[in-house]
Tab-separated table of C-alpha atoms in Angstrom:
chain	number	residue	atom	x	y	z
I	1	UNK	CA	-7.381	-199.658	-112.426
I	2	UNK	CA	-4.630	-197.183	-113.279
I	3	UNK	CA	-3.147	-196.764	-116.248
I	4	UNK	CA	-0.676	-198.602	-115.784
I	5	UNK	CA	-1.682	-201.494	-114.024
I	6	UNK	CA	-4.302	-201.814	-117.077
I	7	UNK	CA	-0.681	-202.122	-119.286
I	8	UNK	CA	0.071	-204.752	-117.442
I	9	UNK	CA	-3.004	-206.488	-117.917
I	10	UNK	CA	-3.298	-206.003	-121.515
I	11	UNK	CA	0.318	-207.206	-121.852
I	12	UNK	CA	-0.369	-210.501	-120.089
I	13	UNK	CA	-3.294	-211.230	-122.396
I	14	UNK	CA	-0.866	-210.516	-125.036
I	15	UNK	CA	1.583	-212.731	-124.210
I	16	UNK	CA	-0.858	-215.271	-124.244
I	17	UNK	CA	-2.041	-214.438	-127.316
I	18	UNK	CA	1.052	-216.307	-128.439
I	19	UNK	CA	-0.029	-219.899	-127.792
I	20	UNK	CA	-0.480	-221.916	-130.778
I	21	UNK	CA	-3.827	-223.635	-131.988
I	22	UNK	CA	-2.984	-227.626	-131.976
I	23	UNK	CA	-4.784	-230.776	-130.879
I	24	UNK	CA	-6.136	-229.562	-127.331
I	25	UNK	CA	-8.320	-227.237	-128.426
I	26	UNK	CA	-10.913	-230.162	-129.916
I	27	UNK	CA	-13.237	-228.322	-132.470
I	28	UNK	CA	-10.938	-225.735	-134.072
I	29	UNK	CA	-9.983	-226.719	-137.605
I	30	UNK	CA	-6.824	-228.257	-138.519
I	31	UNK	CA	-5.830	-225.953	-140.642
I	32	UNK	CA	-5.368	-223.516	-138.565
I	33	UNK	CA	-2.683	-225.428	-135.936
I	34	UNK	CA	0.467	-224.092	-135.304
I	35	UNK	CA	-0.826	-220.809	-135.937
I	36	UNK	CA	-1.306	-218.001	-132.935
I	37	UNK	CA	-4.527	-217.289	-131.873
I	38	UNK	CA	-4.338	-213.601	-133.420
I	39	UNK	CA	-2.728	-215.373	-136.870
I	40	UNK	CA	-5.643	-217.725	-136.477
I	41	UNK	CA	-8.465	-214.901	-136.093
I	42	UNK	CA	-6.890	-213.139	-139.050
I	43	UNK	CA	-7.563	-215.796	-141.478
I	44	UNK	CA	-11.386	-215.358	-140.725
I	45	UNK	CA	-11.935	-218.799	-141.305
I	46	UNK	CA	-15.741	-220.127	-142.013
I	47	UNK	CA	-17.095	-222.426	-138.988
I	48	UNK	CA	-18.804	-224.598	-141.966
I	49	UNK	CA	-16.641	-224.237	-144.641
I	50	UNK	CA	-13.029	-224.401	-143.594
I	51	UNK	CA	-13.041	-227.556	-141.150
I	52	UNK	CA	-14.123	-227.085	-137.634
I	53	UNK	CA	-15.341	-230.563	-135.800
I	54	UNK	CA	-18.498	-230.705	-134.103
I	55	UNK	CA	-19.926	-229.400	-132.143
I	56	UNK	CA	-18.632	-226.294	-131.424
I	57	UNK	CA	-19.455	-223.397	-129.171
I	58	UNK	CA	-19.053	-219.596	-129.956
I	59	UNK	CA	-19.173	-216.363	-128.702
I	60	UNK	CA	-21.337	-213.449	-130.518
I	61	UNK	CA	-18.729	-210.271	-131.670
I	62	UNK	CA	-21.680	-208.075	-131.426
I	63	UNK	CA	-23.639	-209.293	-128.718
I	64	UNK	CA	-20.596	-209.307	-126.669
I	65	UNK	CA	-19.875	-205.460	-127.048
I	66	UNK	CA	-23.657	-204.628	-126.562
I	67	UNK	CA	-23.740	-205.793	-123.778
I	68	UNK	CA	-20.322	-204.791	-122.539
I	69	UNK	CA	-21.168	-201.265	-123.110
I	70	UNK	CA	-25.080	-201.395	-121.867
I	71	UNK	CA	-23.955	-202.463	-118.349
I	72	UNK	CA	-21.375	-200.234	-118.227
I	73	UNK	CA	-23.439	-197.065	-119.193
I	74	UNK	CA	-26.065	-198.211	-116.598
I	75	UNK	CA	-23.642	-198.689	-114.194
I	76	UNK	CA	-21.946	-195.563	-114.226
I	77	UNK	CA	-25.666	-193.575	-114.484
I	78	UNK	CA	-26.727	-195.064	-111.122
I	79	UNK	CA	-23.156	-194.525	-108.994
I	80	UNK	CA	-22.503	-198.007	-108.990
I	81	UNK	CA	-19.109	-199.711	-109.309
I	82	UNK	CA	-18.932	-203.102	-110.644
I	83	UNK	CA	-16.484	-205.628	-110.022
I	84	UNK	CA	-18.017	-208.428	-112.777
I	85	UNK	CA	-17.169	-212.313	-111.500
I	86	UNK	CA	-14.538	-213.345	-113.407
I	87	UNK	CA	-15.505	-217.235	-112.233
I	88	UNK	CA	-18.168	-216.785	-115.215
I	89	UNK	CA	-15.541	-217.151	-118.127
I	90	UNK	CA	-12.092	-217.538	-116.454
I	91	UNK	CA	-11.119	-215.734	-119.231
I	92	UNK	CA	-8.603	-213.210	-118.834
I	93	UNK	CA	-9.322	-211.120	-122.257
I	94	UNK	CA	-12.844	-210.847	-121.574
I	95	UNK	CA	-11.608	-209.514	-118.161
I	96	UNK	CA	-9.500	-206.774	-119.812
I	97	UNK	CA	-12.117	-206.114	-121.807
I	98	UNK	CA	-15.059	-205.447	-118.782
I	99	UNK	CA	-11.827	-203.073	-116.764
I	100	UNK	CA	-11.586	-201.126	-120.065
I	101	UNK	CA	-15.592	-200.508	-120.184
I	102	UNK	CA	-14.754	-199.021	-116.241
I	103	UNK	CA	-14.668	-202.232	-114.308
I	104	UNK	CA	-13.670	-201.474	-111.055
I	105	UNK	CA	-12.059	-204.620	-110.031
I	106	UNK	CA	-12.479	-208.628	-111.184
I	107	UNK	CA	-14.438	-210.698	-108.544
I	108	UNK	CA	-13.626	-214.527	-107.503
I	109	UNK	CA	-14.449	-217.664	-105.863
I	110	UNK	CA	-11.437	-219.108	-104.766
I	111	UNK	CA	-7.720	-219.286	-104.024
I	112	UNK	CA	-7.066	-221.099	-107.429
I	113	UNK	CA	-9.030	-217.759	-109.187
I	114	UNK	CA	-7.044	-215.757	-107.266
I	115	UNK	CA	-3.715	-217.307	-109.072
I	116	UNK	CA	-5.067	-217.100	-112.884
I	117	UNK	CA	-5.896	-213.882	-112.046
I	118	UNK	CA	-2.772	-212.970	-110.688
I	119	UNK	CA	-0.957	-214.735	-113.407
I	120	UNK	CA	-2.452	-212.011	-115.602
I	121	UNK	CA	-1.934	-209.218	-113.628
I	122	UNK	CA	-5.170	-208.200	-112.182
I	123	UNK	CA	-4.875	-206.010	-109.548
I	124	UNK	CA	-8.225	-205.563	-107.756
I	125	UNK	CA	-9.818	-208.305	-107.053
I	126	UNK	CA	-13.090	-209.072	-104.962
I	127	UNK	CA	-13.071	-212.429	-103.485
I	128	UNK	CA	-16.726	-213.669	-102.678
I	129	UNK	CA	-16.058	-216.042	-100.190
I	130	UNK	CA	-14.252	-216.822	-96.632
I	131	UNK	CA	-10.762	-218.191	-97.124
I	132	UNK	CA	-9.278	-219.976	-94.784
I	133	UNK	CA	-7.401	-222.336	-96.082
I	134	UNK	CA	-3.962	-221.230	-95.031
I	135	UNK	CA	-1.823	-222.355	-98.096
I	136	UNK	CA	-3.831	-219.985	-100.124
I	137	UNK	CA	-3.449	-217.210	-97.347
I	138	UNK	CA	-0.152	-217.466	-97.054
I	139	UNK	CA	0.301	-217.258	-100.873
I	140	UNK	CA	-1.591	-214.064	-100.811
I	141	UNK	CA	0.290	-212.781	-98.166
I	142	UNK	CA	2.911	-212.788	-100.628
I	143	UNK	CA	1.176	-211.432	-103.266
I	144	UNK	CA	0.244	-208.797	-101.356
I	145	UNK	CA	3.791	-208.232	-99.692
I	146	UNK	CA	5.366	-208.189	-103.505
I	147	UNK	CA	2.808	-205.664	-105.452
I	148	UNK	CA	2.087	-202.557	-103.131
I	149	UNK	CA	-0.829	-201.883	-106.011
I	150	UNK	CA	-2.344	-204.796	-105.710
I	151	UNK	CA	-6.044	-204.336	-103.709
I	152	UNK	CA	-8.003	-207.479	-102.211
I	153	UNK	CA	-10.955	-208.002	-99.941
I	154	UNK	CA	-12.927	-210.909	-99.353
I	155	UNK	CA	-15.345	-212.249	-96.932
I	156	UNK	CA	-15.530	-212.882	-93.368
I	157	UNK	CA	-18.843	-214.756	-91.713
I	158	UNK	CA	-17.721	-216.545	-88.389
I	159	UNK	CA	-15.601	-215.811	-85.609
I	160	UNK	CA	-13.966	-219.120	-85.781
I	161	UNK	CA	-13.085	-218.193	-89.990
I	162	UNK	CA	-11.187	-214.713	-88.103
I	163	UNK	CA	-9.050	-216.487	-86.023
I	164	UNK	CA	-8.268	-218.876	-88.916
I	165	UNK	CA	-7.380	-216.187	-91.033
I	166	UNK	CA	-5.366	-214.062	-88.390
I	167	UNK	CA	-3.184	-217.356	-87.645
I	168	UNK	CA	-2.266	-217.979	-91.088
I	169	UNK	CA	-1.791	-214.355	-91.685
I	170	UNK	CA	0.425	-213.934	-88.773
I	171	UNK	CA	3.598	-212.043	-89.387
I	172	UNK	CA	2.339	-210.556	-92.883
I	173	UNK	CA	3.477	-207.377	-94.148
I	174	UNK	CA	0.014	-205.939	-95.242
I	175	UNK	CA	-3.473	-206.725	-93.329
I	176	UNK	CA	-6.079	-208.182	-95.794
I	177	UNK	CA	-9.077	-206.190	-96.329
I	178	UNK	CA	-12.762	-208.422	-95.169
I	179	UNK	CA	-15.796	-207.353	-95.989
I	180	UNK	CA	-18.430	-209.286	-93.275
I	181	UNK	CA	-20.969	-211.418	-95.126
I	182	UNK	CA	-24.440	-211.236	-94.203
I	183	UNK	CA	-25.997	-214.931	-95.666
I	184	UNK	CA	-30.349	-213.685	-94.709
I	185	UNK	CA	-32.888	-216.419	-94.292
I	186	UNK	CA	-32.544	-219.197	-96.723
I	187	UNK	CA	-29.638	-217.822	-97.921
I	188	UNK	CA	-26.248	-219.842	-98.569
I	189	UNK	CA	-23.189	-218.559	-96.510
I	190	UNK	CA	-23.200	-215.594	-94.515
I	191	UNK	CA	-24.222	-214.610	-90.745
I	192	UNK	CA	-27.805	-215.160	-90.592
I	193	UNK	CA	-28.582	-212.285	-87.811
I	194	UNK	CA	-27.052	-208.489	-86.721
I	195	UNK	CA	-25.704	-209.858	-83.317
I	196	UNK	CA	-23.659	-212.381	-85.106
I	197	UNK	CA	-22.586	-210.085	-87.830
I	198	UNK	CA	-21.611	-207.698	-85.037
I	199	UNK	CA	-19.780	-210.419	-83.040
I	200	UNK	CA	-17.926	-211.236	-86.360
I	201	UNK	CA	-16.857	-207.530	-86.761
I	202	UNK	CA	-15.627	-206.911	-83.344
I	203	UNK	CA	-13.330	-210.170	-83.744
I	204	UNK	CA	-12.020	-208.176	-86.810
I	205	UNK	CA	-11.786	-204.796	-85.283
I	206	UNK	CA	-9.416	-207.335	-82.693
I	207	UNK	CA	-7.796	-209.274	-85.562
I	208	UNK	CA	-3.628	-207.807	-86.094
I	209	UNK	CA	-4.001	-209.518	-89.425
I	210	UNK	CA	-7.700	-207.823	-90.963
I	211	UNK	CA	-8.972	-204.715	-91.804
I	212	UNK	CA	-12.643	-204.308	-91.569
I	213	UNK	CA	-14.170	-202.504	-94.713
I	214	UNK	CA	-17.595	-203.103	-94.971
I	215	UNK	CA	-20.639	-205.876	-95.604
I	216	UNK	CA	-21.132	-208.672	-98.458
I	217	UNK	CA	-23.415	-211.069	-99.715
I	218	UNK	CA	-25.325	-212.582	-102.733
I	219	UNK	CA	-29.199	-212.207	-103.181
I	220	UNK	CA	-29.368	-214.802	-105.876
I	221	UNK	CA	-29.412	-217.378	-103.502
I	222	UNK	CA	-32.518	-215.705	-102.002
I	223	UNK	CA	-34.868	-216.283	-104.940
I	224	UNK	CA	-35.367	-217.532	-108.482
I	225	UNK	CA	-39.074	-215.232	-109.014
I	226	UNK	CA	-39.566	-212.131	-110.697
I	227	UNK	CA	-43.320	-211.720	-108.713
I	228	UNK	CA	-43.632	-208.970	-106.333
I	229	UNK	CA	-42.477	-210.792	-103.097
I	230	UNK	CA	-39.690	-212.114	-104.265
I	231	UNK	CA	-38.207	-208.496	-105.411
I	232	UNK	CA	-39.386	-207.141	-102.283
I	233	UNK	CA	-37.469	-210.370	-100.124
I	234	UNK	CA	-34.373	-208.872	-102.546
I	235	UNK	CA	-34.924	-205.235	-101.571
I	236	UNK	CA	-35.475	-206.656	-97.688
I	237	UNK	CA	-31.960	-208.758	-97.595
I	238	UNK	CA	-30.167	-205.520	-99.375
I	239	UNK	CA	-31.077	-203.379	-96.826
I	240	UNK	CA	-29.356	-206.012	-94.499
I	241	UNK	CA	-26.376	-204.906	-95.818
I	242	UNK	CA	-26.781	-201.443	-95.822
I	243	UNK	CA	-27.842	-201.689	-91.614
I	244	UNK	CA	-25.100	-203.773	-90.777
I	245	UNK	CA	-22.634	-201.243	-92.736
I	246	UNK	CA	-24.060	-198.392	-90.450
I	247	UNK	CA	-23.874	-200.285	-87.272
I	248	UNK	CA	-20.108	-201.384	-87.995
I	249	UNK	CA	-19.776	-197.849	-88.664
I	250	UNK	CA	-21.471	-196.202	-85.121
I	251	UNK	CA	-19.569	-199.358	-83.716
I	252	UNK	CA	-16.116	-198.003	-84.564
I	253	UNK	CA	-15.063	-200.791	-86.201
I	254	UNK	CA	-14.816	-199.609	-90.166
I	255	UNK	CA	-11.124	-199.693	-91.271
I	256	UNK	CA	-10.681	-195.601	-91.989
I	257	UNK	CA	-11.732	-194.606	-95.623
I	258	UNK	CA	-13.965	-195.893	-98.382
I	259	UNK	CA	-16.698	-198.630	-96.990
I	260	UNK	CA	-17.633	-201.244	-99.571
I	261	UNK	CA	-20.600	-202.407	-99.474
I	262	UNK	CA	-20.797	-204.861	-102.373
I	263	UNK	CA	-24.003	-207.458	-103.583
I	264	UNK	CA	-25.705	-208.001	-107.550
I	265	UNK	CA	-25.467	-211.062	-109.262
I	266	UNK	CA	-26.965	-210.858	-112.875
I	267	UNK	CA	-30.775	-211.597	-111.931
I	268	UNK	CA	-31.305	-208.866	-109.199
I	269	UNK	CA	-29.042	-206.165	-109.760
I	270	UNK	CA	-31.641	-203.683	-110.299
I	271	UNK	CA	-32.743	-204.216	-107.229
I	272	UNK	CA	-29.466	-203.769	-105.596
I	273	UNK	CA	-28.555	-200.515	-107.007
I	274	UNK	CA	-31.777	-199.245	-105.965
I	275	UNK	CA	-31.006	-200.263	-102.370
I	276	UNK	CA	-27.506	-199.513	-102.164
I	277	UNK	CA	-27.943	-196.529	-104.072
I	278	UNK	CA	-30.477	-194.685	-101.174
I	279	UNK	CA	-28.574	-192.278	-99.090
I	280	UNK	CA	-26.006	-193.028	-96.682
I	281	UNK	CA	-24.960	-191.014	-93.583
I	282	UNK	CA	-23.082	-188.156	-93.719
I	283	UNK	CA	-19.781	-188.870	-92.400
I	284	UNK	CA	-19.518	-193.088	-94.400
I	285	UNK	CA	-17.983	-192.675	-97.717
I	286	UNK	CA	-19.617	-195.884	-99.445
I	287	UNK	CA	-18.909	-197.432	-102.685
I	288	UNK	CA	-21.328	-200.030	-103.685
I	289	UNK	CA	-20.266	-202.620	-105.920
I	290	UNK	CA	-21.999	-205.304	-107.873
I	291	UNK	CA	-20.905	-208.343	-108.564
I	292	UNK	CA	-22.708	-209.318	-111.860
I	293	UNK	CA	-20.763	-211.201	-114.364
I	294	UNK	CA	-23.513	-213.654	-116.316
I	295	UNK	CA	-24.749	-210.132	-118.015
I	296	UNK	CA	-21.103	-210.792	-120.087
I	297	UNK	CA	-22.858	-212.971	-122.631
I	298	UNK	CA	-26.692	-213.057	-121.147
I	299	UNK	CA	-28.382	-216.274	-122.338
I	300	UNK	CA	-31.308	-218.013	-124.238
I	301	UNK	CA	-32.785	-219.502	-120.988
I	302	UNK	CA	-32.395	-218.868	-117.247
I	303	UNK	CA	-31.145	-215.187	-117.409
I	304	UNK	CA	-33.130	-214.568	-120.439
I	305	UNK	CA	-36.062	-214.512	-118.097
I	306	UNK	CA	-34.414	-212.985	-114.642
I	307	UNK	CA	-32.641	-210.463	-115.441
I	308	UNK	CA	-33.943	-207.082	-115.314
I	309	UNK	CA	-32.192	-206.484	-119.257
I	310	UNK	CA	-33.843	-209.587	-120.478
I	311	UNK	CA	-37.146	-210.730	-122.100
I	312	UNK	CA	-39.222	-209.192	-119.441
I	313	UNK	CA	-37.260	-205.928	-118.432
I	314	UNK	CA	-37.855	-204.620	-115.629
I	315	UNK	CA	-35.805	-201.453	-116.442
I	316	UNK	CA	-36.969	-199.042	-118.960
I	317	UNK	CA	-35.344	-196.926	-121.571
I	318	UNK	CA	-32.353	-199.457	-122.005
I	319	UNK	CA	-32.456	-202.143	-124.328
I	320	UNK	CA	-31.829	-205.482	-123.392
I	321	UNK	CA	-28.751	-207.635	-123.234
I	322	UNK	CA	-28.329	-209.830	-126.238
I	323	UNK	CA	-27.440	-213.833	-125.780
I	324	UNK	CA	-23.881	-213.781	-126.919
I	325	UNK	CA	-22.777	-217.906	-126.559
I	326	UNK	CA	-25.163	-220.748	-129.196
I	327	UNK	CA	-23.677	-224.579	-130.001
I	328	UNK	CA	-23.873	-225.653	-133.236
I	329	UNK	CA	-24.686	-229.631	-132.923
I	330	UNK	CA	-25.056	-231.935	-135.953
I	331	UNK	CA	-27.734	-234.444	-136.397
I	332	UNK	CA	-26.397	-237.416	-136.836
I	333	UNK	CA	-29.492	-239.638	-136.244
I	334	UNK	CA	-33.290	-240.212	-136.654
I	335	UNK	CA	-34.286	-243.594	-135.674
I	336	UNK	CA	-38.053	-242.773	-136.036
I	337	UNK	CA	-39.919	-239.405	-137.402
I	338	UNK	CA	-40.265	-237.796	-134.197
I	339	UNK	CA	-36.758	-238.321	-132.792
I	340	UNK	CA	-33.123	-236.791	-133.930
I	341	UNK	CA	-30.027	-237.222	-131.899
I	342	UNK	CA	-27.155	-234.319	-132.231
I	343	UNK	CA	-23.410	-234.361	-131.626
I	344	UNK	CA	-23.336	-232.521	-128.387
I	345	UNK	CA	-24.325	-233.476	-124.620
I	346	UNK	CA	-23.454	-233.107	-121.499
I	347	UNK	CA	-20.088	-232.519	-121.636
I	348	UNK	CA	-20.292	-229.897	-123.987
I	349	UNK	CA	-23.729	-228.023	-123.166
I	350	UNK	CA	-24.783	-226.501	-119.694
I	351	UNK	CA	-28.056	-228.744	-118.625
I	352	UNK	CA	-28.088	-227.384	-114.659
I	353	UNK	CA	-30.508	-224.557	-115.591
I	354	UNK	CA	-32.849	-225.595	-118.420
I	355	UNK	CA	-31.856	-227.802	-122.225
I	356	UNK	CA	-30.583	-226.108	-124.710
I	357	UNK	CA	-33.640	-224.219	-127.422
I	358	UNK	CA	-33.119	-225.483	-131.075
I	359	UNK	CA	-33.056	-222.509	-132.837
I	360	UNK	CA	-31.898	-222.552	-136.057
I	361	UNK	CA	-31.344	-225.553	-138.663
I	362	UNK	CA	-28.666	-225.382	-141.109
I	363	UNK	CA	-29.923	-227.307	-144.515
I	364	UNK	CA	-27.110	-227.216	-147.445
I	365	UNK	CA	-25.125	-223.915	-146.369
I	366	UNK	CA	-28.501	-222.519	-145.769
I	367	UNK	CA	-29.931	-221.545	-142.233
I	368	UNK	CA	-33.924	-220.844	-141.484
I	369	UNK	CA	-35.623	-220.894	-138.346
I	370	UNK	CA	-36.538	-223.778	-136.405
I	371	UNK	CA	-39.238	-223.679	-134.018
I	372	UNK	CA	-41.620	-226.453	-132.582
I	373	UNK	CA	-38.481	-228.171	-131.613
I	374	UNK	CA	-37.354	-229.380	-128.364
I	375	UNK	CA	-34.197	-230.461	-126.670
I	376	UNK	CA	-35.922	-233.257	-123.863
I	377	UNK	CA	-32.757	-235.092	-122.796
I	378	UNK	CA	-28.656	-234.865	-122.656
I	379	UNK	CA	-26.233	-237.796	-122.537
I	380	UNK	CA	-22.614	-237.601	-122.205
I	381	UNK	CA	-22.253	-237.062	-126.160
I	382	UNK	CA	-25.500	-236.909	-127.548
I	383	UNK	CA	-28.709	-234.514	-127.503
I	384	UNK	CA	-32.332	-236.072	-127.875
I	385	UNK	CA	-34.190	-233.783	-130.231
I	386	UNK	CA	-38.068	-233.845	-130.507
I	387	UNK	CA	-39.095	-233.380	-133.940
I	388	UNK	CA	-42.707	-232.399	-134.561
I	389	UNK	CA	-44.975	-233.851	-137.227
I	390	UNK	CA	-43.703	-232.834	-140.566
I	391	UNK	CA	-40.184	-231.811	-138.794
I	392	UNK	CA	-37.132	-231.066	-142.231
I	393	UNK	CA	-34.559	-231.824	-139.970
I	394	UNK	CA	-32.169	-235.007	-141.527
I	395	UNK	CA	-28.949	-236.733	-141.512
I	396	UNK	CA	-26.301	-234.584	-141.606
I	397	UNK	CA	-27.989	-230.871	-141.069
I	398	UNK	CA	-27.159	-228.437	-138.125
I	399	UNK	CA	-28.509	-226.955	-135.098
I	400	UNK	CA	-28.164	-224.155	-133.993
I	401	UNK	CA	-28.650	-224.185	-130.097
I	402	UNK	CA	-29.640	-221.477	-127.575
I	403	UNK	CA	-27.834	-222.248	-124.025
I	404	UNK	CA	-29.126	-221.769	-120.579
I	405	UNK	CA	-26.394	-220.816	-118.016
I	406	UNK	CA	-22.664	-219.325	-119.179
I	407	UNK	CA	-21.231	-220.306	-115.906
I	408	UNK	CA	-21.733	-224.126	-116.792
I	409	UNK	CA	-20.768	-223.910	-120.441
I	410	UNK	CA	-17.339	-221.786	-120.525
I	411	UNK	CA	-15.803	-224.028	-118.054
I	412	UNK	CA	-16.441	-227.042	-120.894
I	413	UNK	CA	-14.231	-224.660	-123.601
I	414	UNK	CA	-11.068	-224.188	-123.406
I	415	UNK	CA	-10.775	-221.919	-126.610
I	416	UNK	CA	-13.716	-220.488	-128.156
I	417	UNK	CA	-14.700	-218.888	-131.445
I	418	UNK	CA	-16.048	-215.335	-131.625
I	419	UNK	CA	-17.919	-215.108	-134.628
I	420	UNK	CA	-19.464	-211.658	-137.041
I	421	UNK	CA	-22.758	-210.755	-137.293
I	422	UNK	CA	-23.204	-213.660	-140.208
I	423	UNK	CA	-22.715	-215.846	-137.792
I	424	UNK	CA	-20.112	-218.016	-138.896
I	425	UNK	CA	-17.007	-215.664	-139.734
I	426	UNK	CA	-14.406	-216.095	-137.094
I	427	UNK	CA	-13.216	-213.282	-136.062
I	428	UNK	CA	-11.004	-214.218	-132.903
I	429	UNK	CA	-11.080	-216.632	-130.080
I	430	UNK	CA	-11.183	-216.364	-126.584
I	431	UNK	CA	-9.181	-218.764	-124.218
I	432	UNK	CA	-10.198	-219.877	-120.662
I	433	UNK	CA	-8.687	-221.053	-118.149
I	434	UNK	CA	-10.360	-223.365	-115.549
């Protein structure tokens, strides 16, 4: 992103940083509505002491820029773009935030991504998926028609998805860059052998309304191990991609100039680079790109064991991502000594990937370590919490919660809290947009 295409950006988050706190945003304090998010963050309010309702998720100032900056250096050591998914936090300034620690572009799932992101003036954007629905191509045919600057690929893995595409592209000013997705065995969409992949290229290579640029896909799907054959299945499907890119290439069918080849969620990407990173022939200018965007804020369960920066690195000399997003829950029951219900449940905690992990407990302003405590069940509104024998927790104390998952908990926030390294100093919010 150029200069000034990053202006424009930053100026859209701006703008937004205009909207006034009121009712809609449920667990920011009352005092603080009417006032602009920035007005808001500059009265450094106190999560306990100046009014916020429970329960209440934030983000970690700190954590936030560690990790920021870690997968940025590593990134740019190992000569490997990244294009982080923005579907993660829908949050446009954490967006501006990843392009200004050398982003490359902003990746997405859909045609409804594509508009938020639009709306805020990204202008590279990776979408990982086949579109076909032609409302959302012809809107993009727009987009691209009206912004010379503005760069898009996305997926192609059928022929019948090329002709759908061509048809609803028909008559556009500027092709639309495809990248062909190879799905491997197991895998979730994407061609599942070369021949197809081929077959899907040459319809391309045919298509008036595509440009061919290169090979996709996602690993994750592939494998939730760490052991030895599951890294090796990653490595195996990688290299998928890197074949496929070569044959398009002594096929004839590569669009002239850079060839993305593009993979890496958050829980293999070591393993990606490594793959993608290997030499390429002589005459292919490659870029690979990952796609990771869970490294944003890491977490205290699923990626906290997967990823190759988490408890169990599998990359040495960096240190590891921080978890950068806890819910603070209050008890508000204990029917018997071993059982304590909080304010928080399903529709405010992720649950898809693991409970939340009690971590702390807040006792009269003061907060101390809380282990031997588990999170077994989630209702809508209310978290069952297994107290041990002997267990302080009461009436009326706080939890602090680790979470499992980011993708599943921004979504349920519509403006969160970014706290200082006490904890509970807020320091500015960040607003999403699902």
């Amino acid at each position: 992103m150029n200069s000034s295409e990053h202006a424009a950006l930053t100026a859209a988050v701006r703008a937004g940083r205009e909207e006034k706190i009121d009712w809609r945003f449920r667990s920011i304090a009352p005092a603080l509505a009417g006032l602009t998010l920035d007005e808001a963050a500059a009265r450094r309010a106190n999560l306990f002491g100046d009014g916020f309702f429970g329960p209440f998720v934030v983000l970690d100032a700190a954590a936030l820029e560690h990790n920021l900056a870690t997968m940025a250096a590593w990134c740019a050591g190992h000569g490997i773009a990244l294009a982080p998914h923005g579907k993660t936090t829908m949050a446009p300034e954490l967006f501006a935030r990843q392009l200004e620690h050398g982003a490359w572009g902003v990746t997405a799932a859909n045609a409804g991504h594509l508009r938020v992101y639009r709306a805020f003036g990204v202008s590279r954007i990776l979408l990982a998926n086949q579109l076909v629905d032609p409302a959302g191509l012809r809107w993009l045919a727009g987009e691209l028609a009206a912004d010379p600057a503005f760069e898009f690929v996305c997926w192609v893995d059928s022929v019948r998805g090329v002709e759908l595409m061509t048809e609803a592209l028909a008559g556009s000013a500027r092709p639309v860059d495809v990248l062909v997705e190879l799905g491997g065995a197991g895998g979730r969409t994407g061609v599942r052998d070369p021949e197809t992949a081929l077959a899907v290229a040459e319809a391309v290579a045919k298509s008036p309304a595509l440009r061919l640029r290169g090979t996709g896909g996602y690993e994750g799907a592939l494998s939730h191990d760490t052991d030895d054959a599951a890294l090796t299945k990653i490595s195996s499907y990688v290299d998928t991609l890197r074949d496929s890119a070569i044959a398009f290439a002594d096929h004839g069918l590569l669009t002239e100039g850079q060839v993305y080849v593009t993979a890496g969620g958050s829980a293999y990407f070591d393993r990606v680079a490594q793959e993608l990173a290997k030499p390429w022939p002589d005459d292919m200018d490659v870029l690979p790109i990952l796609r990771s965007g869970a490294y944003l804020t890491h977490d205290d369960g699923f990626y906290r064991e997967i990823s190759p920066l988490g408890v169990h690195p599998r990359l040495t000399g960096v240190e590891p991502f921080h978890a950068a997003l806890h819910a603070w829950a209050q008890v508000t029951s204990k029917p018997t000594p071993e059982l304590a219900l909080l304010t928080a449940g399903k529709r405010d905690l992720p649950y898809d990937e693991g409970m939340p992990e009690p971590q702390l407990l807040r006792k009269n302003g003061v907060n101390a370590e809380l282990t031997g405590h588990a999170v077994t069940k989630l209702n809508d509104q209310h978290a069952f919490l297994a107290l041990p024998a002997g267990s302080p927790v009461e009436v009326g104390d706080w939890v602090r919660l680790g979470l499992s998952h980011p993708c599943t908990t921004f979504d349920k926030w519509p403006l969160l809290p970014v706290v200082d390294t006490d904890g509970e100093t807020v320091v500015d919010f960040v607003r999403t947009w699902f």
